[in-house]
Every structure is written in C-alpha cells, then in structure tokens.
C-alpha cells in the first residue's frame, strides 16, 4: 500500500515535525506540501530530516485544492481555518481521509476524535479525524484510569514550552518576556479544559502556563477518589490500563519534560497519596507537545485510518525532529 499524503500548513512547528515522520514512513508518499509564504522553495531548505526529498512547497488554498489529489490530507492550520479546506476536499475527493490538527472539529460528533489509546476501533477506516490537543492528550491519558473513581472535579496544572504558542509573535512565545519567568494564561474555559471535560464526560479545572523552554508539557493532576489508595496500587492500575500501548510508559518516579523531549510517547508517574486523606492523590504526565501532542498522534491516526498497525513509521532510527534546531 502507498498512501499519497498532502500536508497543508507545513511551515508551522507541527507541520515541520510531521514531515520527517511521513518521509520515513514505509507506506506513505508526500505528494504535496502547502505553504503560501514558502511556495516554490525546496522543503529541505526549511525542514530537517528530509534529505533526498526533491519537492518544493506549493501554495495550496481551498480554492485550488482540486489540483492536489491525495489519499489523505493533514491540515496543520490555525484554529478557525480548516473549514474551507474540508469543504473543498468533501467536494472534490470525498473518499480521502482528513486529519485536522486544529480544534475546529474536536466537538463535532460527525467527526472521529483521534485519541488512539482510547478509540482505535472507531478510528479504523475513519475518514474524518479530529486530532486531540496537546494538553488535552496528556490530561486525558492521566485521568482515564481513575475516571470512574473521581468524586470531585480534578485540578490539572499544566506547563508548556513556548512552541505551543505557535510562531505568530506574542508574549507567550517571546523568549525575552519568558526569561526567568512562568506565565499563566486562560485560567478558566481554556479550549483544552472544555475538550477534556467533553471527551471524558467529567468536568475538570485546568490552569495552563507557558515556560521559557521550547518544547514539552508537564501536567500535574490532583484528584479525590472514592476510596483510599496507595502509590503502588495506583501504579499497578495505570500499568494494567496502558500495558497494550507502546507509546505510554508508566513509572514510579515523577517524570520530567527532559525525558520526553523529541520522543513519540507519554510518561505517567509520580503517584502520590496524601497521608492525611489517602483518597487524595496526585499524578504527573509529560509529553512532547509537538510530537505525541500533535504530529505523532496524527501519524497514529493516519495509520488507523488506513488500517495499518498504529505505530507504523514511528520507530525509524533515522527520524530527526526539530530538537536538532533547538539544540
């Protein structure tokens, strides 16, 4: 099987991460890559890990998308911009798979929510997939094993590297403003708070912050459960839940962002139980926001859409991410 893939919006951080994975993927062929600002320029001038790929950026717009046929379209566009492209694909190539990395379709029940560890059976053969948010991925995976035990609203304290704010200049991605700083933002009703609450069927409180490092997310979850717990028991529960999933690692120690930088998976650990009230627990989840929080998960979803093993293309030793550019 050869899957022809068009990537739209590939000059952003996420698009630049997904291209090297697709290039090394044994079943994928990158047939076109969209960027208005870099149209006509070689991909290799802008993206690491594409050596040997003779392909230039194209100016792919919703009104000319019919000129770029594909089996699958990956939309790495800012929130609010996917709709016109989806309409064009629906009109011209309705059987193609679409994987949208924005928040535009995460609350649309006519689309499949693309979290492979939870919904692999639904995603098999799917043609409209909404990729989860980065914070939302880590928070859901950390809460899923204890979801049915929750007796009150869990609190999620999140810290992201500034790549999560994208390339459009703002205080949240300004290294000068972030130097020696930790910046809180959107402390109520953040889109990922709504996303996690919607997908888990349980309301959460989410408090995001941005830090001076470039990439990675750490989430500390505090929750009250319906019975007394032990750190060992919690760890066993999480290990049992995620034993089938190669990209989810469970450990006793609290994981740190440096452990997942440039890697495809999630680490969950730091299981802590209050001595005063052993129903009160804490757990830590870390992931790379550009990979498992976006590009890696998109490739997992692409694999499932074409009924390939979910980890296809994610174990190539030649994969090189933007970590190199950050070093």
Short mmCIF file of C-alpha atoms in Angstrom, two decimals:
data_model
loop_
_atom_site.label_atom_id
_atom_site.label_comp_id
_atom_site.label_asym_id
_atom_site.label_seq_id
_atom_site.Cartn_x
_atom_site.Cartn_y
_atom_site.Cartn_z
CA UNK A 1 0.00 0.00 0.00
CA UNK A 2 1.19 3.51 -0.85
CA UNK A 3 -0.70 6.38 0.75
CA UNK A 4 -0.36 9.71 -1.05
CA UNK A 5 -0.45 12.47 1.56
CA UNK A 6 -0.88 16.23 1.21
CA UNK A 7 0.12 18.36 4.20
CA UNK A 8 -1.38 21.85 4.42
CA UNK A 9 0.13 24.43 6.75
CA UNK A 10 3.51 22.77 6.96
CA UNK A 11 5.59 25.83 7.85
CA UNK A 12 4.36 25.84 11.44
CA UNK A 13 6.11 23.87 14.17
CA UNK A 14 3.74 20.93 13.97
CA UNK A 15 3.86 20.69 10.19
CA UNK A 16 7.64 20.72 10.31
CA UNK A 17 7.56 17.84 12.79
CA UNK A 18 5.19 15.66 10.84
CA UNK A 19 7.03 15.84 7.50
CA UNK A 20 10.12 13.84 8.57
CA UNK A 21 7.89 11.14 10.06
CA UNK A 22 5.88 10.85 6.85
CA UNK A 23 9.05 10.89 4.73
CA UNK A 24 10.39 7.83 6.57
CA UNK A 25 7.00 6.11 6.81
CA UNK A 26 7.16 2.85 4.82
CA UNK A 27 3.63 3.23 3.40
CA UNK A 28 3.42 6.99 2.82
CA UNK A 29 4.42 9.27 -0.03
CA UNK A 30 4.37 13.03 0.47
CA UNK A 31 2.78 14.27 -2.75
CA UNK A 32 2.45 17.99 -1.91
CA UNK A 33 3.14 20.34 0.99
CA UNK A 34 1.35 23.66 1.36
CA UNK A 35 2.85 26.96 2.45
CA UNK A 36 1.91 30.29 0.93
CA UNK A 37 4.95 32.09 2.35
CA UNK A 38 7.46 29.48 1.13
CA UNK A 39 5.77 28.45 -2.13
CA UNK A 40 8.32 27.38 -4.73
CA UNK A 41 11.11 26.84 -2.20
CA UNK A 42 12.57 23.39 -1.51
CA UNK A 43 11.30 21.67 1.60
CA UNK A 44 14.86 20.76 2.51
CA UNK A 45 15.69 24.48 2.94
CA UNK A 46 13.24 24.70 5.84
CA UNK A 47 12.76 21.28 7.43
CA UNK A 48 15.28 18.91 8.99
CA UNK A 49 15.25 15.23 8.16
CA UNK A 50 14.12 15.41 4.52
CA UNK A 51 17.47 14.91 2.82
CA UNK A 52 16.90 13.35 -0.60
CA UNK A 53 13.32 14.58 -0.96
CA UNK A 54 13.06 16.61 -4.16
CA UNK A 55 9.88 18.56 -3.51
CA UNK A 56 9.04 22.26 -3.26
CA UNK A 57 6.37 23.92 -1.15
CA UNK A 58 3.15 24.67 -3.03
CA UNK A 59 0.62 27.44 -2.48
CA UNK A 60 -2.30 25.16 -1.57
CA UNK A 61 -5.53 27.03 -0.95
CA UNK A 62 -9.08 25.86 -0.53
CA UNK A 63 -9.96 27.19 -3.99
CA UNK A 64 -7.17 25.29 -5.78
CA UNK A 65 -7.06 22.14 -3.66
CA UNK A 66 -8.60 20.15 -6.53
CA UNK A 67 -5.17 20.41 -8.20
CA UNK A 68 -3.65 18.36 -5.36
CA UNK A 69 -5.31 14.92 -5.28
CA UNK A 70 -4.40 12.65 -2.38
CA UNK A 71 -5.49 9.67 -0.34
CA UNK A 72 -5.10 11.68 2.86
CA UNK A 73 -4.92 15.35 3.81
CA UNK A 74 -3.30 16.53 7.02
CA UNK A 75 -4.41 20.04 7.97
CA UNK A 76 -1.91 21.78 10.26
CA UNK A 77 -3.66 25.14 10.21
CA UNK A 78 -4.52 27.66 12.94
CA UNK A 79 -7.88 27.28 14.67
CA UNK A 80 -10.76 28.51 12.55
CA UNK A 81 -9.17 27.91 9.14
CA UNK A 82 -9.89 24.25 8.42
CA UNK A 83 -13.49 24.60 7.29
CA UNK A 84 -12.88 25.88 3.76
CA UNK A 85 -10.32 23.14 3.08
CA UNK A 86 -12.61 20.45 4.43
CA UNK A 87 -15.43 21.70 2.20
CA UNK A 88 -13.14 21.59 -0.83
CA UNK A 89 -11.96 18.06 -0.03
CA UNK A 90 -15.57 16.98 0.51
CA UNK A 91 -16.45 18.39 -2.91
CA UNK A 92 -13.51 17.01 -4.89
CA UNK A 93 -12.13 13.98 -3.00
CA UNK A 94 -14.83 12.84 -0.57
CA UNK A 95 -13.23 9.42 -0.04
CA UNK A 96 -9.93 10.89 1.12
CA UNK A 97 -9.03 10.83 4.79
CA UNK A 98 -8.71 14.16 6.60
CA UNK A 99 -6.78 14.58 9.81
CA UNK A 100 -7.32 18.04 11.25
CA UNK A 101 -4.85 19.21 13.88
CA UNK A 102 -6.83 22.30 14.91
CA UNK A 103 -9.60 22.46 17.48
CA UNK A 104 -12.24 23.06 14.79
CA UNK A 105 -13.82 19.58 14.79
CA UNK A 106 -12.99 18.21 18.25
CA UNK A 107 -16.53 18.92 19.44
CA UNK A 108 -18.23 17.76 16.23
CA UNK A 109 -19.86 14.37 16.71
CA UNK A 110 -19.82 13.71 12.96
CA UNK A 111 -16.00 13.51 13.20
CA UNK A 112 -13.95 10.87 14.97
CA UNK A 113 -11.93 12.07 17.93
CA UNK A 114 -8.42 10.84 17.27
CA UNK A 115 -7.02 9.52 20.52
CA UNK A 116 -5.65 6.09 19.50
CA UNK A 117 -5.25 4.69 23.02
CA UNK A 118 -8.95 5.23 23.67
CA UNK A 119 -10.70 4.93 20.31
CA UNK A 120 -8.62 2.72 17.99
CA UNK A 121 -11.62 0.62 16.94
CA UNK A 122 -13.62 3.71 15.94
CA UNK A 123 -10.65 5.15 14.05
CA UNK A 124 -10.06 2.06 11.91
CA UNK A 125 -11.04 3.11 8.39
CA UNK A 126 -12.24 6.55 9.53
CA UNK A 127 -12.15 9.38 7.02
CA UNK A 128 -12.72 12.46 9.23
CA UNK A 129 -10.44 12.58 12.26
CA UNK A 130 -10.01 15.46 14.72
CA UNK A 131 -6.55 15.27 16.27
CA UNK A 132 -6.64 15.96 20.04
CA UNK A 133 -4.99 18.99 21.62
CA UNK A 134 -1.57 18.65 23.23
CA UNK A 135 -2.54 19.47 26.82
CA UNK A 136 -5.75 17.50 26.33
CA UNK A 137 -3.83 14.40 25.30
CA UNK A 138 -1.68 14.34 28.42
CA UNK A 139 -4.55 15.21 30.75
CA UNK A 140 -6.94 12.60 29.37
CA UNK A 141 -4.38 9.82 29.48
CA UNK A 142 -3.52 10.74 33.07
CA UNK A 143 -7.18 10.82 34.14
CA UNK A 144 -8.59 7.89 32.17
CA UNK A 145 -7.61 5.07 34.58
CA UNK A 146 -9.21 6.87 37.54
CA UNK A 147 -12.16 8.43 35.73
CA UNK A 148 -14.76 6.18 37.34
CA UNK A 149 -13.25 6.70 40.79
CA UNK A 150 -13.45 10.51 40.80
CA UNK A 151 -15.73 12.04 43.43
CA UNK A 152 -14.96 15.70 42.74
CA UNK A 153 -13.61 17.87 39.99
CA UNK A 154 -9.90 17.18 39.39
CA UNK A 155 -7.47 20.08 39.05
CA UNK A 156 -4.86 20.00 36.28
CA UNK A 157 -1.84 22.30 36.49
CA UNK A 158 -0.11 22.45 33.11
CA UNK A 159 3.15 23.95 31.90
CA UNK A 160 4.11 24.03 28.22
CA UNK A 161 7.16 25.07 26.30
CA UNK A 162 6.64 28.18 24.21
CA UNK A 163 6.43 26.29 20.90
CA UNK A 164 2.86 25.58 22.00
CA UNK A 165 2.04 29.22 21.34
CA UNK A 166 2.98 28.85 17.66
CA UNK A 167 5.11 31.15 15.53
CA UNK A 168 2.90 34.26 15.47
CA UNK A 169 4.71 36.68 17.81
CA UNK A 170 3.18 37.15 21.25
CA UNK A 171 4.31 37.39 24.86
CA UNK A 172 3.69 33.65 25.20
CA UNK A 173 6.43 32.79 22.69
CA UNK A 174 8.77 35.73 23.36
CA UNK A 175 11.97 34.36 24.96
CA UNK A 176 12.72 37.81 26.41
CA UNK A 177 9.34 38.03 28.19
CA UNK A 178 9.67 34.42 29.33
CA UNK A 179 13.23 34.64 30.63
CA UNK A 180 13.30 33.62 34.31
CA UNK A 181 9.52 33.62 34.18
CA UNK A 182 6.43 31.40 34.26
CA UNK A 183 3.42 32.88 32.52
CA UNK A 184 -0.16 31.86 33.45
CA UNK A 185 -2.91 32.34 30.87
CA UNK A 186 -6.52 31.32 30.09
CA UNK A 187 -7.11 30.15 33.66
CA UNK A 188 -10.78 29.42 33.01
CA UNK A 189 -12.58 27.94 30.00
CA UNK A 190 -9.40 27.12 28.06
CA UNK A 191 -10.31 25.11 24.94
CA UNK A 192 -8.44 22.09 26.31
CA UNK A 193 -10.36 22.30 29.59
CA UNK A 194 -13.56 22.07 27.57
CA UNK A 195 -12.08 19.35 25.35
CA UNK A 196 -11.04 17.07 28.22
CA UNK A 197 -14.33 17.62 30.05
CA UNK A 198 -16.26 16.83 26.87
CA UNK A 199 -14.28 13.71 25.99
CA UNK A 200 -14.12 12.23 29.50
CA UNK A 201 -17.66 13.16 30.43
CA UNK A 202 -16.32 14.71 33.66
CA UNK A 203 -15.63 18.37 34.30
CA UNK A 204 -12.05 19.34 35.11
CA UNK A 205 -10.29 22.53 36.16
CA UNK A 206 -7.28 23.36 34.00
CA UNK A 207 -4.66 26.00 34.70
CA UNK A 208 -2.15 26.38 31.83
CA UNK A 209 1.20 28.16 31.98
CA UNK A 210 3.98 28.74 29.48
CA UNK A 211 7.66 28.40 30.44
CA UNK A 212 11.00 29.53 28.94
CA UNK A 213 11.83 26.11 27.41
CA UNK A 214 10.94 25.47 23.76
CA UNK A 215 9.10 22.15 23.74
CA UNK A 216 7.40 19.72 26.08
CA UNK A 217 4.47 19.64 28.50
CA UNK A 218 4.17 18.64 32.13
CA UNK A 219 0.79 18.17 33.79
CA UNK A 220 0.25 17.65 37.49
CA UNK A 221 -3.20 16.29 38.31
CA UNK A 222 -4.72 16.48 41.81
CA UNK A 223 -7.86 14.42 42.39
CA UNK A 224 -10.08 12.98 45.11
CA UNK A 225 -11.11 9.35 44.62
CA UNK A 226 -13.87 7.23 46.10
CA UNK A 227 -11.61 5.03 48.22
CA UNK A 228 -8.22 5.01 49.90
CA UNK A 229 -5.28 4.47 47.55
CA UNK A 230 -1.61 3.56 47.71
CA UNK A 231 1.13 4.68 45.31
CA UNK A 232 1.79 1.04 44.43
CA UNK A 233 -1.87 0.37 43.74
CA UNK A 234 -2.20 3.41 41.52
CA UNK A 235 0.89 2.47 39.57
CA UNK A 236 -0.46 -1.06 39.05
CA UNK A 237 -3.79 0.33 37.82
CA UNK A 238 -2.05 2.57 35.27
CA UNK A 239 0.28 -0.21 34.14
CA UNK A 240 -2.67 -2.52 33.58
CA UNK A 241 -4.53 0.19 31.63
CA UNK A 242 -1.63 1.06 29.33
CA UNK A 243 0.18 -2.26 29.02
CA UNK A 244 -1.14 -2.74 25.43
CA UNK A 245 0.02 0.74 24.33
CA UNK A 246 3.68 1.01 23.38
CA UNK A 247 3.80 4.81 23.46
CA UNK A 248 2.55 5.10 27.06
CA UNK A 249 5.14 4.44 29.76
CA UNK A 250 4.24 4.17 33.44
CA UNK A 251 6.88 4.63 36.14
CA UNK A 252 7.01 5.16 39.88
CA UNK A 253 9.03 8.39 39.80
CA UNK A 254 7.59 11.73 38.73
CA UNK A 255 8.61 12.13 35.06
CA UNK A 256 10.25 15.30 33.77
CA UNK A 257 9.93 17.16 30.49
CA UNK A 258 13.54 16.39 29.52
CA UNK A 259 12.66 12.69 29.41
CA UNK A 260 10.21 13.09 26.52
CA UNK A 261 11.87 15.86 24.52
CA UNK A 262 11.96 14.74 20.87
CA UNK A 263 10.24 11.42 21.67
CA UNK A 264 6.94 10.00 20.49
CA UNK A 265 5.45 8.85 23.79
CA UNK A 266 3.90 9.87 27.10
CA UNK A 267 5.30 9.09 30.55
CA UNK A 268 2.95 8.93 33.53
CA UNK A 269 4.23 8.61 37.08
CA UNK A 270 4.86 10.33 40.38
CA UNK A 271 1.91 8.57 42.02
CA UNK A 272 1.39 10.34 45.34
CA UNK A 273 -1.16 9.70 48.07
CA UNK A 274 -1.97 12.02 50.95
CA UNK A 275 -1.16 10.56 54.38
CA UNK A 276 -3.88 12.71 55.93
CA UNK A 277 -6.55 11.51 53.49
CA UNK A 278 -5.46 8.62 51.22
CA UNK A 279 -8.35 9.30 48.87
CA UNK A 280 -6.49 12.43 47.72
CA UNK A 281 -3.93 11.62 45.06
CA UNK A 282 -1.63 13.29 42.55
CA UNK A 283 -0.12 12.05 39.29
CA UNK A 284 2.22 13.59 36.71
CA UNK A 285 2.05 13.25 32.92
CA UNK A 286 4.68 14.50 30.45
CA UNK A 287 4.78 14.53 26.66
CA UNK A 288 6.35 16.40 23.78
CA UNK A 289 3.67 18.85 22.63
CA UNK A 290 4.91 18.81 19.02
CA UNK A 291 5.06 15.01 18.77
CA UNK A 292 2.59 12.95 20.82
CA UNK A 293 0.73 16.21 21.38
CA UNK A 294 0.35 16.72 17.62
CA UNK A 295 2.48 15.12 14.86
CA UNK A 296 2.98 11.64 16.33
CA UNK A 297 -0.70 11.32 17.15
CA UNK A 298 -1.63 12.46 13.63
CA UNK A 299 0.50 9.66 12.17
CA UNK A 300 -1.07 7.15 14.57
CA UNK A 301 -4.46 8.32 13.31
CA UNK A 302 -3.33 8.11 9.69
CA UNK A 303 -2.22 4.53 10.30
CA UNK A 304 -5.57 3.60 11.82
CA UNK A 305 -7.48 5.32 9.03
CA UNK A 306 -5.72 3.04 6.54
CA UNK A 307 -5.90 0.03 8.88
CA UNK A 308 -2.15 -0.24 9.45
CA UNK A 309 -0.56 -1.09 12.80
CA UNK A 310 -0.90 2.04 14.92
CA UNK A 311 2.86 2.54 15.43
CA UNK A 312 3.86 2.15 11.77
CA UNK A 313 6.55 4.68 10.86
CA UNK A 314 7.19 5.73 14.46
CA UNK A 315 10.21 3.56 15.18
CA UNK A 316 12.61 4.65 12.44
CA UNK A 317 16.07 5.36 13.94
CA UNK A 318 16.70 7.99 11.26
CA UNK A 319 13.85 10.22 12.47
CA UNK A 320 15.12 13.72 13.24
CA UNK A 321 12.80 16.25 14.83
CA UNK A 322 13.08 19.96 15.49
CA UNK A 323 15.04 19.02 18.61
CA UNK A 324 18.11 19.47 16.43
CA UNK A 325 17.13 23.04 15.61
CA UNK A 326 16.53 23.71 19.29
CA UNK A 327 19.95 22.43 20.40
#
